[in-house]
């Protein structure tokens, strides 16, 4: 455990000493604005082993992707059905149309309607029950590997920003 703290301290100190560098984005990739209604939706079948009931049909359209492929914004919609869903990335969703009943891995239940926002941590499962139709905007982010995430938290603590959740 002590070596973890030592390593994290060294990484954090180095991160503070080295100027932050953001590589230049390719032309045309620094700003993306498009109506979600006009995105070309592509069929993205739900894993048949995950379907609990019904015949849900899902579609996805990628809106934008970060230059390092660590973040993605997409539109997703689905017809009626009930299914388990595995979140491979951290995902924040905003329901745009329709509604969905969610049962999270820990048993928490929520009904999400248009305008509602929810977060699903990478590596978790949830049951989605769509009575008619749901459309969402999904903001996905690949999580840092655990040692890097720990170093990042230590860096934030050393900077005095704590765990506010707001980017500094």
mmCIF file with all atom_site columns, C-alpha atoms in Angstrom:
data_model
loop_
_atom_site.group_PDB
_atom_site.id
_atom_site.type_symbol
_atom_site.label_atom_id
_atom_site.label_alt_id
_atom_site.label_comp_id
_atom_site.label_asym_id
_atom_site.label_entity_id
_atom_site.label_seq_id
_atom_site.pdbx_PDB_ins_code
_atom_site.Cartn_x
_atom_site.Cartn_y
_atom_site.Cartn_z
_atom_site.occupancy
_atom_site.B_iso_or_equiv
_atom_site.pdbx_formal_charge
_atom_site.auth_seq_id
_atom_site.auth_comp_id
_atom_site.auth_asym_id
_atom_site.auth_atom_id
_atom_site.pdbx_PDB_model_num
ATOM 1   C CA . UNK A 1 1   ? 0.000   0.000   0.000   1.00 0.00 ? 1   UNK A CA 1
ATOM 2   C CA . UNK A 1 2   ? 2.831   2.382   0.836   1.00 0.00 ? 2   UNK A CA 1
ATOM 3   C CA . UNK A 1 3   ? 4.338   1.989   -2.625  1.00 0.00 ? 3   UNK A CA 1
ATOM 4   C CA . UNK A 1 4   ? 0.957   2.899   -4.159  1.00 0.00 ? 4   UNK A CA 1
ATOM 5   C CA . UNK A 1 5   ? 0.941   6.162   -2.219  1.00 0.00 ? 5   UNK A CA 1
ATOM 6   C CA . UNK A 1 6   ? 4.573   6.826   -3.110  1.00 0.00 ? 6   UNK A CA 1
ATOM 7   C CA . UNK A 1 7   ? 3.987   6.133   -6.803  1.00 0.00 ? 7   UNK A CA 1
ATOM 8   C CA . UNK A 1 8   ? 0.847   8.269   -6.842  1.00 0.00 ? 8   UNK A CA 1
ATOM 9   C CA . UNK A 1 9   ? 2.718   11.115  -5.122  1.00 0.00 ? 9   UNK A CA 1
ATOM 10  C CA . UNK A 1 10  ? 5.528   10.986  -7.669  1.00 0.00 ? 10  UNK A CA 1
ATOM 11  C CA . UNK A 1 11  ? 3.074   10.935  -10.570 1.00 0.00 ? 11  UNK A CA 1
ATOM 12  C CA . UNK A 1 12  ? 1.067   13.758  -9.050  1.00 0.00 ? 12  UNK A CA 1
ATOM 13  C CA . UNK A 1 13  ? 4.158   15.906  -8.478  1.00 0.00 ? 13  UNK A CA 1
ATOM 14  C CA . UNK A 1 14  ? 5.305   15.249  -12.032 1.00 0.00 ? 14  UNK A CA 1
ATOM 15  C CA . UNK A 1 15  ? 1.872   16.157  -13.352 1.00 0.00 ? 15  UNK A CA 1
ATOM 16  C CA . UNK A 1 16  ? 2.032   19.478  -11.521 1.00 0.00 ? 16  UNK A CA 1
ATOM 17  C CA . UNK A 1 17  ? 5.553   20.253  -12.774 1.00 0.00 ? 17  UNK A CA 1
ATOM 18  C CA . UNK A 1 18  ? 4.950   19.436  -16.443 1.00 0.00 ? 18  UNK A CA 1
ATOM 19  C CA . UNK A 1 19  ? 2.891   21.967  -18.406 1.00 0.00 ? 19  UNK A CA 1
ATOM 20  C CA . UNK A 1 20  ? -0.414  20.554  -19.564 1.00 0.00 ? 20  UNK A CA 1
ATOM 21  C CA . UNK A 1 21  ? -0.278  19.891  -23.304 1.00 0.00 ? 21  UNK A CA 1
ATOM 22  C CA . UNK A 1 22  ? -3.344  19.496  -25.477 1.00 0.00 ? 22  UNK A CA 1
ATOM 23  C CA . UNK A 1 23  ? -2.469  18.309  -28.977 1.00 0.00 ? 23  UNK A CA 1
ATOM 24  C CA . UNK A 1 24  ? -3.976  20.263  -31.824 1.00 0.00 ? 24  UNK A CA 1
ATOM 25  C CA . UNK A 1 25  ? -7.101  18.636  -33.208 1.00 0.00 ? 25  UNK A CA 1
ATOM 26  C CA . UNK A 1 26  ? -7.340  17.940  -36.917 1.00 0.00 ? 26  UNK A CA 1
ATOM 27  C CA . UNK A 1 27  ? -9.143  20.664  -38.878 1.00 0.00 ? 27  UNK A CA 1
ATOM 28  C CA . UNK A 1 28  ? -12.911 20.355  -38.631 1.00 0.00 ? 28  UNK A CA 1
ATOM 29  C CA . UNK A 1 29  ? -12.827 18.185  -35.485 1.00 0.00 ? 29  UNK A CA 1
ATOM 30  C CA . UNK A 1 30  ? -12.742 20.856  -32.786 1.00 0.00 ? 30  UNK A CA 1
ATOM 31  C CA . UNK A 1 31  ? -16.467 21.654  -32.974 1.00 0.00 ? 31  UNK A CA 1
ATOM 32  C CA . UNK A 1 32  ? -19.350 19.412  -33.999 1.00 0.00 ? 32  UNK A CA 1
ATOM 33  C CA . UNK A 1 33  ? -22.963 20.596  -34.051 1.00 0.00 ? 33  UNK A CA 1
ATOM 34  C CA . UNK A 1 34  ? -25.727 18.609  -35.661 1.00 0.00 ? 34  UNK A CA 1
ATOM 35  C CA . UNK A 1 35  ? -29.404 18.048  -34.998 1.00 0.00 ? 35  UNK A CA 1
ATOM 36  C CA . UNK A 1 36  ? -29.951 14.688  -33.344 1.00 0.00 ? 36  UNK A CA 1
ATOM 37  C CA . UNK A 1 37  ? -33.080 14.304  -35.452 1.00 0.00 ? 37  UNK A CA 1
ATOM 38  C CA . UNK A 1 38  ? -30.999 14.217  -38.624 1.00 0.00 ? 38  UNK A CA 1
ATOM 39  C CA . UNK A 1 39  ? -28.362 11.688  -37.564 1.00 0.00 ? 39  UNK A CA 1
ATOM 40  C CA . UNK A 1 40  ? -28.383 8.463   -39.562 1.00 0.00 ? 40  UNK A CA 1
ATOM 41  C CA . UNK A 1 41  ? -29.482 5.748   -37.137 1.00 0.00 ? 41  UNK A CA 1
ATOM 42  C CA . UNK A 1 42  ? -27.996 2.275   -37.700 1.00 0.00 ? 42  UNK A CA 1
ATOM 43  C CA . UNK A 1 43  ? -29.409 -0.982  -36.326 1.00 0.00 ? 43  UNK A CA 1
ATOM 44  C CA . UNK A 1 44  ? -27.398 -2.166  -33.299 1.00 0.00 ? 44  UNK A CA 1
ATOM 45  C CA . UNK A 1 45  ? -29.017 -5.407  -32.136 1.00 0.00 ? 45  UNK A CA 1
ATOM 46  C CA . UNK A 1 46  ? -29.115 -6.107  -28.424 1.00 0.00 ? 46  UNK A CA 1
ATOM 47  C CA . UNK A 1 47  ? -27.279 -9.287  -27.443 1.00 0.00 ? 47  UNK A CA 1
ATOM 48  C CA . UNK A 1 48  ? -30.013 -11.977 -27.554 1.00 0.00 ? 48  UNK A CA 1
ATOM 49  C CA . UNK A 1 49  ? -28.718 -13.447 -24.260 1.00 0.00 ? 49  UNK A CA 1
ATOM 50  C CA . UNK A 1 50  ? -29.514 -10.121 -22.569 1.00 0.00 ? 50  UNK A CA 1
ATOM 51  C CA . UNK A 1 51  ? -33.158 -9.930  -23.694 1.00 0.00 ? 51  UNK A CA 1
ATOM 52  C CA . UNK A 1 52  ? -35.630 -10.769 -20.916 1.00 0.00 ? 52  UNK A CA 1
ATOM 53  C CA . UNK A 1 53  ? -38.869 -10.198 -22.836 1.00 0.00 ? 53  UNK A CA 1
ATOM 54  C CA . UNK A 1 54  ? -40.198 -8.756  -26.066 1.00 0.00 ? 54  UNK A CA 1
ATOM 55  C CA . UNK A 1 55  ? -38.277 -8.045  -29.240 1.00 0.00 ? 55  UNK A CA 1
ATOM 56  C CA . UNK A 1 56  ? -36.522 -4.719  -28.565 1.00 0.00 ? 56  UNK A CA 1
ATOM 57  C CA . UNK A 1 57  ? -34.932 -3.143  -31.636 1.00 0.00 ? 57  UNK A CA 1
ATOM 58  C CA . UNK A 1 58  ? -32.087 -0.709  -30.921 1.00 0.00 ? 58  UNK A CA 1
ATOM 59  C CA . UNK A 1 59  ? -30.396 1.796   -33.204 1.00 0.00 ? 59  UNK A CA 1
ATOM 60  C CA . UNK A 1 60  ? -27.391 4.059   -32.724 1.00 0.00 ? 60  UNK A CA 1
ATOM 61  C CA . UNK A 1 61  ? -25.864 7.084   -34.445 1.00 0.00 ? 61  UNK A CA 1
ATOM 62  C CA . UNK A 1 62  ? -22.467 8.449   -33.463 1.00 0.00 ? 62  UNK A CA 1
ATOM 63  C CA . UNK A 1 63  ? -22.515 12.217  -33.096 1.00 0.00 ? 63  UNK A CA 1
ATOM 64  C CA . UNK A 1 64  ? -18.914 12.907  -32.141 1.00 0.00 ? 64  UNK A CA 1
ATOM 65  C CA . UNK A 1 65  ? -15.764 11.329  -30.735 1.00 0.00 ? 65  UNK A CA 1
ATOM 66  C CA . UNK A 1 66  ? -12.803 12.854  -28.888 1.00 0.00 ? 66  UNK A CA 1
ATOM 67  C CA . UNK A 1 67  ? -9.450  12.968  -30.643 1.00 0.00 ? 67  UNK A CA 1
ATOM 68  C CA . UNK A 1 68  ? -8.072  10.299  -28.270 1.00 0.00 ? 68  UNK A CA 1
ATOM 69  C CA . UNK A 1 69  ? -11.123 7.983   -28.616 1.00 0.00 ? 69  UNK A CA 1
ATOM 70  C CA . UNK A 1 70  ? -11.679 8.162   -24.856 1.00 0.00 ? 70  UNK A CA 1
ATOM 71  C CA . UNK A 1 71  ? -15.037 9.960   -25.135 1.00 0.00 ? 71  UNK A CA 1
ATOM 72  C CA . UNK A 1 72  ? -18.009 9.536   -27.441 1.00 0.00 ? 72  UNK A CA 1
ATOM 73  C CA . UNK A 1 73  ? -21.418 11.157  -27.871 1.00 0.00 ? 73  UNK A CA 1
ATOM 74  C CA . UNK A 1 74  ? -24.179 9.187   -29.572 1.00 0.00 ? 74  UNK A CA 1
ATOM 75  C CA . UNK A 1 75  ? -27.928 9.029   -30.078 1.00 0.00 ? 75  UNK A CA 1
ATOM 76  C CA . UNK A 1 76  ? -29.576 5.698   -29.226 1.00 0.00 ? 76  UNK A CA 1
ATOM 77  C CA . UNK A 1 77  ? -33.160 4.554   -29.449 1.00 0.00 ? 77  UNK A CA 1
ATOM 78  C CA . UNK A 1 78  ? -35.062 1.354   -28.722 1.00 0.00 ? 78  UNK A CA 1
ATOM 79  C CA . UNK A 1 79  ? -38.523 -0.103  -29.171 1.00 0.00 ? 79  UNK A CA 1
ATOM 80  C CA . UNK A 1 80  ? -40.532 -1.985  -26.529 1.00 0.00 ? 80  UNK A CA 1
ATOM 81  C CA . UNK A 1 81  ? -38.880 -4.806  -24.604 1.00 0.00 ? 81  UNK A CA 1
ATOM 82  C CA . UNK A 1 82  ? -36.993 -5.670  -21.438 1.00 0.00 ? 82  UNK A CA 1
ATOM 83  C CA . UNK A 1 83  ? -33.285 -6.459  -21.373 1.00 0.00 ? 83  UNK A CA 1
ATOM 84  C CA . UNK A 1 84  ? -30.140 -6.421  -19.285 1.00 0.00 ? 84  UNK A CA 1
ATOM 85  C CA . UNK A 1 85  ? -27.469 -3.967  -20.411 1.00 0.00 ? 85  UNK A CA 1
ATOM 86  C CA . UNK A 1 86  ? -23.743 -3.995  -19.640 1.00 0.00 ? 86  UNK A CA 1
ATOM 87  C CA . UNK A 1 87  ? -21.998 -0.638  -19.472 1.00 0.00 ? 87  UNK A CA 1
ATOM 88  C CA . UNK A 1 88  ? -18.440 -1.068  -20.733 1.00 0.00 ? 88  UNK A CA 1
ATOM 89  C CA . UNK A 1 89  ? -17.751 2.691   -20.436 1.00 0.00 ? 89  UNK A CA 1
ATOM 90  C CA . UNK A 1 90  ? -18.914 5.314   -17.948 1.00 0.00 ? 90  UNK A CA 1
ATOM 91  C CA . UNK A 1 91  ? -22.136 6.578   -19.487 1.00 0.00 ? 91  UNK A CA 1
ATOM 92  C CA . UNK A 1 92  ? -24.276 9.603   -18.788 1.00 0.00 ? 92  UNK A CA 1
ATOM 93  C CA . UNK A 1 93  ? -27.615 9.574   -20.589 1.00 0.00 ? 93  UNK A CA 1
ATOM 94  C CA . UNK A 1 94  ? -30.261 12.192  -21.193 1.00 0.00 ? 94  UNK A CA 1
ATOM 95  C CA . UNK A 1 95  ? -33.662 10.896  -22.220 1.00 0.00 ? 95  UNK A CA 1
ATOM 96  C CA . UNK A 1 96  ? -34.883 12.889  -25.216 1.00 0.00 ? 96  UNK A CA 1
ATOM 97  C CA . UNK A 1 97  ? -38.135 11.086  -26.002 1.00 0.00 ? 97  UNK A CA 1
ATOM 98  C CA . UNK A 1 98  ? -40.228 8.361   -24.386 1.00 0.00 ? 98  UNK A CA 1
ATOM 99  C CA . UNK A 1 99  ? -39.437 6.692   -21.096 1.00 0.00 ? 99  UNK A CA 1
ATOM 100 C CA . UNK A 1 100 ? -37.686 3.696   -19.591 1.00 0.00 ? 100 UNK A CA 1
ATOM 101 C CA . UNK A 1 101 ? -37.873 1.876   -16.261 1.00 0.00 ? 101 UNK A CA 1
ATOM 102 C CA . UNK A 1 102 ? -34.374 1.123   -14.911 1.00 0.00 ? 102 UNK A CA 1
ATOM 103 C CA . UNK A 1 103 ? -33.363 -1.378  -12.243 1.00 0.00 ? 103 UNK A CA 1
ATOM 104 C CA . UNK A 1 104 ? -29.688 -0.885  -11.377 1.00 0.00 ? 104 UNK A CA 1
ATOM 105 C CA . UNK A 1 105 ? -27.352 -3.619  -10.184 1.00 0.00 ? 105 UNK A CA 1
ATOM 106 C CA . UNK A 1 106 ? -27.778 -2.483  -6.568  1.00 0.00 ? 106 UNK A CA 1
ATOM 107 C CA . UNK A 1 107 ? -31.587 -2.737  -6.822  1.00 0.00 ? 107 UNK A CA 1
ATOM 108 C CA . UNK A 1 108 ? -32.199 0.995   -7.244  1.00 0.00 ? 108 UNK A CA 1
ATOM 109 C CA . UNK A 1 109 ? -35.250 1.591   -9.457  1.00 0.00 ? 109 UNK A CA 1
ATOM 110 C CA . UNK A 1 110 ? -36.011 4.710   -11.460 1.00 0.00 ? 110 UNK A CA 1
ATOM 111 C CA . UNK A 1 111 ? -38.422 5.710   -14.206 1.00 0.00 ? 111 UNK A CA 1
ATOM 112 C CA . UNK A 1 112 ? -36.625 8.038   -16.622 1.00 0.00 ? 112 UNK A CA 1
ATOM 113 C CA . UNK A 1 113 ? -38.649 10.461  -18.781 1.00 0.00 ? 113 UNK A CA 1
ATOM 114 C CA . UNK A 1 114 ? -37.730 13.075  -21.393 1.00 0.00 ? 114 UNK A CA 1
ATOM 115 C CA . UNK A 1 115 ? -35.331 15.559  -19.792 1.00 0.00 ? 115 UNK A CA 1
ATOM 116 C CA . UNK A 1 116 ? -34.064 13.154  -17.102 1.00 0.00 ? 116 UNK A CA 1
ATOM 117 C CA . UNK A 1 117 ? -30.317 12.537  -16.782 1.00 0.00 ? 117 UNK A CA 1
ATOM 118 C CA . UNK A 1 118 ? -28.718 9.396   -15.335 1.00 0.00 ? 118 UNK A CA 1
ATOM 119 C CA . UNK A 1 119 ? -25.188 8.035   -14.871 1.00 0.00 ? 119 UNK A CA 1
ATOM 120 C CA . UNK A 1 120 ? -24.078 4.395   -15.207 1.00 0.00 ? 120 UNK A CA 1
ATOM 121 C CA . UNK A 1 121 ? -20.568 3.435   -14.081 1.00 0.00 ? 121 UNK A CA 1
ATOM 122 C CA . UNK A 1 122 ? -18.408 1.315   -16.368 1.00 0.00 ? 122 UNK A CA 1
ATOM 123 C CA . UNK A 1 123 ? -18.448 -2.372  -15.495 1.00 0.00 ? 123 UNK A CA 1
ATOM 124 C CA . UNK A 1 124 ? -22.045 -2.399  -14.207 1.00 0.00 ? 124 UNK A CA 1
ATOM 125 C CA . UNK A 1 125 ? -25.304 -3.954  -15.382 1.00 0.00 ? 125 UNK A CA 1
ATOM 126 C CA . UNK A 1 126 ? -28.832 -2.558  -15.374 1.00 0.00 ? 126 UNK A CA 1
ATOM 127 C CA . UNK A 1 127 ? -32.205 -3.873  -16.520 1.00 0.00 ? 127 UNK A CA 1
ATOM 128 C CA . UNK A 1 128 ? -34.000 -1.616  -18.999 1.00 0.00 ? 128 UNK A CA 1
ATOM 129 C CA . UNK A 1 129 ? -37.747 -1.972  -19.521 1.00 0.00 ? 129 UNK A CA 1
ATOM 130 C CA . UNK A 1 130 ? -39.087 0.042   -22.444 1.00 0.00 ? 130 UNK A CA 1
ATOM 131 C CA . UNK A 1 131 ? -42.902 0.017   -22.636 1.00 0.00 ? 131 UNK A CA 1
ATOM 132 C CA . UNK A 1 132 ? -43.145 1.737   -26.041 1.00 0.00 ? 132 UNK A CA 1
ATOM 133 C CA . UNK A 1 133 ? -40.087 3.657   -27.191 1.00 0.00 ? 133 UNK A CA 1
ATOM 134 C CA . UNK A 1 134 ? -37.105 5.524   -25.750 1.00 0.00 ? 134 UNK A CA 1
ATOM 135 C CA . UNK A 1 135 ? -34.519 7.821   -27.338 1.00 0.00 ? 135 UNK A CA 1
ATOM 136 C CA . UNK A 1 136 ? -31.482 9.085   -25.485 1.00 0.00 ? 136 UNK A CA 1
ATOM 137 C CA . UNK A 1 137 ? -28.289 11.040  -25.943 1.00 0.00 ? 137 UNK A CA 1
ATOM 138 C CA . UNK A 1 138 ? -25.399 9.057   -24.493 1.00 0.00 ? 138 UNK A CA 1
ATOM 139 C CA . UNK A 1 139 ? -22.155 10.626  -23.327 1.00 0.00 ? 139 UNK A CA 1
ATOM 140 C CA . UNK A 1 140 ? -19.587 7.846   -22.942 1.00 0.00 ? 140 UNK A CA 1
ATOM 141 C CA . UNK A 1 141 ? -16.104 7.986   -21.417 1.00 0.00 ? 141 UNK A CA 1
ATOM 142 C CA . UNK A 1 142 ? -13.533 5.248   -21.071 1.00 0.00 ? 142 UNK A CA 1
ATOM 143 C CA . UNK A 1 143 ? -12.524 5.081   -17.420 1.00 0.00 ? 143 UNK A CA 1
ATOM 144 C CA . UNK A 1 144 ? -8.885  5.548   -16.452 1.00 0.00 ? 144 UNK A CA 1
ATOM 145 C CA . UNK A 1 145 ? -7.007  2.396   -15.359 1.00 0.00 ? 145 UNK A CA 1
ATOM 146 C CA . UNK A 1 146 ? -7.171  2.184   -11.545 1.00 0.00 ? 146 UNK A CA 1
ATOM 147 C CA . UNK A 1 147 ? -3.544  3.269   -10.849 1.00 0.00 ? 147 UNK A CA 1
ATOM 148 C CA . UNK A 1 148 ? -3.959  6.287   -13.133 1.00 0.00 ? 148 UNK A CA 1
ATOM 149 C CA . UNK A 1 149 ? -7.332  7.172   -11.589 1.00 0.00 ? 149 UNK A CA 1
ATOM 150 C CA . UNK A 1 150 ? -5.766  6.987   -8.124  1.00 0.00 ? 150 UNK A CA 1
ATOM 151 C CA . UNK A 1 151 ? -2.890  9.243   -9.207  1.00 0.00 ? 151 UNK A CA 1
ATOM 152 C CA . UNK A 1 152 ? -5.380  11.701  -10.707 1.00 0.00 ? 152 UNK A CA 1
ATOM 153 C CA . UNK A 1 153 ? -7.353  11.829  -7.432  1.00 0.00 ? 153 UNK A CA 1
ATOM 154 C CA . UNK A 1 154 ? -4.145  12.393  -5.459  1.00 0.00 ? 154 UNK A CA 1
ATOM 155 C CA . UNK A 1 155 ? -3.190  15.197  -7.847  1.00 0.00 ? 155 UNK A CA 1
ATOM 156 C CA . UNK A 1 156 ? -6.590  16.824  -7.302  1.00 0.00 ? 156 UNK A CA 1
ATOM 157 C CA . UNK A 1 157 ? -6.228  16.536  -3.534  1.00 0.00 ? 157 UNK A CA 1
ATOM 158 C CA . UNK A 1 158 ? -2.761  18.108  -3.689  1.00 0.00 ? 158 UNK A CA 1
ATOM 159 C CA . UNK A 1 159 ? -4.185  20.947  -5.761  1.00 0.00 ? 159 UNK A CA 1
ATOM 160 C CA . UNK A 1 160 ? -6.907  21.392  -3.164  1.00 0.00 ? 160 UNK A CA 1
ATOM 161 C CA . UNK A 1 161 ? -9.728  20.615  -5.564  1.00 0.00 ? 161 UNK A CA 1
ATOM 162 C CA . UNK A 1 162 ? -10.884 17.518  -3.687  1.00 0.00 ? 162 UNK A CA 1
ATOM 163 C CA . UNK A 1 163 ? -13.570 15.361  -5.295  1.00 0.00 ? 163 UNK A CA 1
ATOM 164 C CA . UNK A 1 164 ? -15.846 18.124  -6.530  1.00 0.00 ? 164 UNK A CA 1
ATOM 165 C CA . UNK A 1 165 ? -16.569 16.325  -9.790  1.00 0.00 ? 165 UNK A CA 1
ATOM 166 C CA . UNK A 1 166 ? -16.059 19.545  -11.740 1.00 0.00 ? 166 UNK A CA 1
ATOM 167 C CA . UNK A 1 167 ? -13.129 19.626  -14.152 1.00 0.00 ? 167 UNK A CA 1
ATOM 168 C CA . UNK A 1 168 ? -10.336 21.974  -13.164 1.00 0.00 ? 168 UNK A CA 1
#
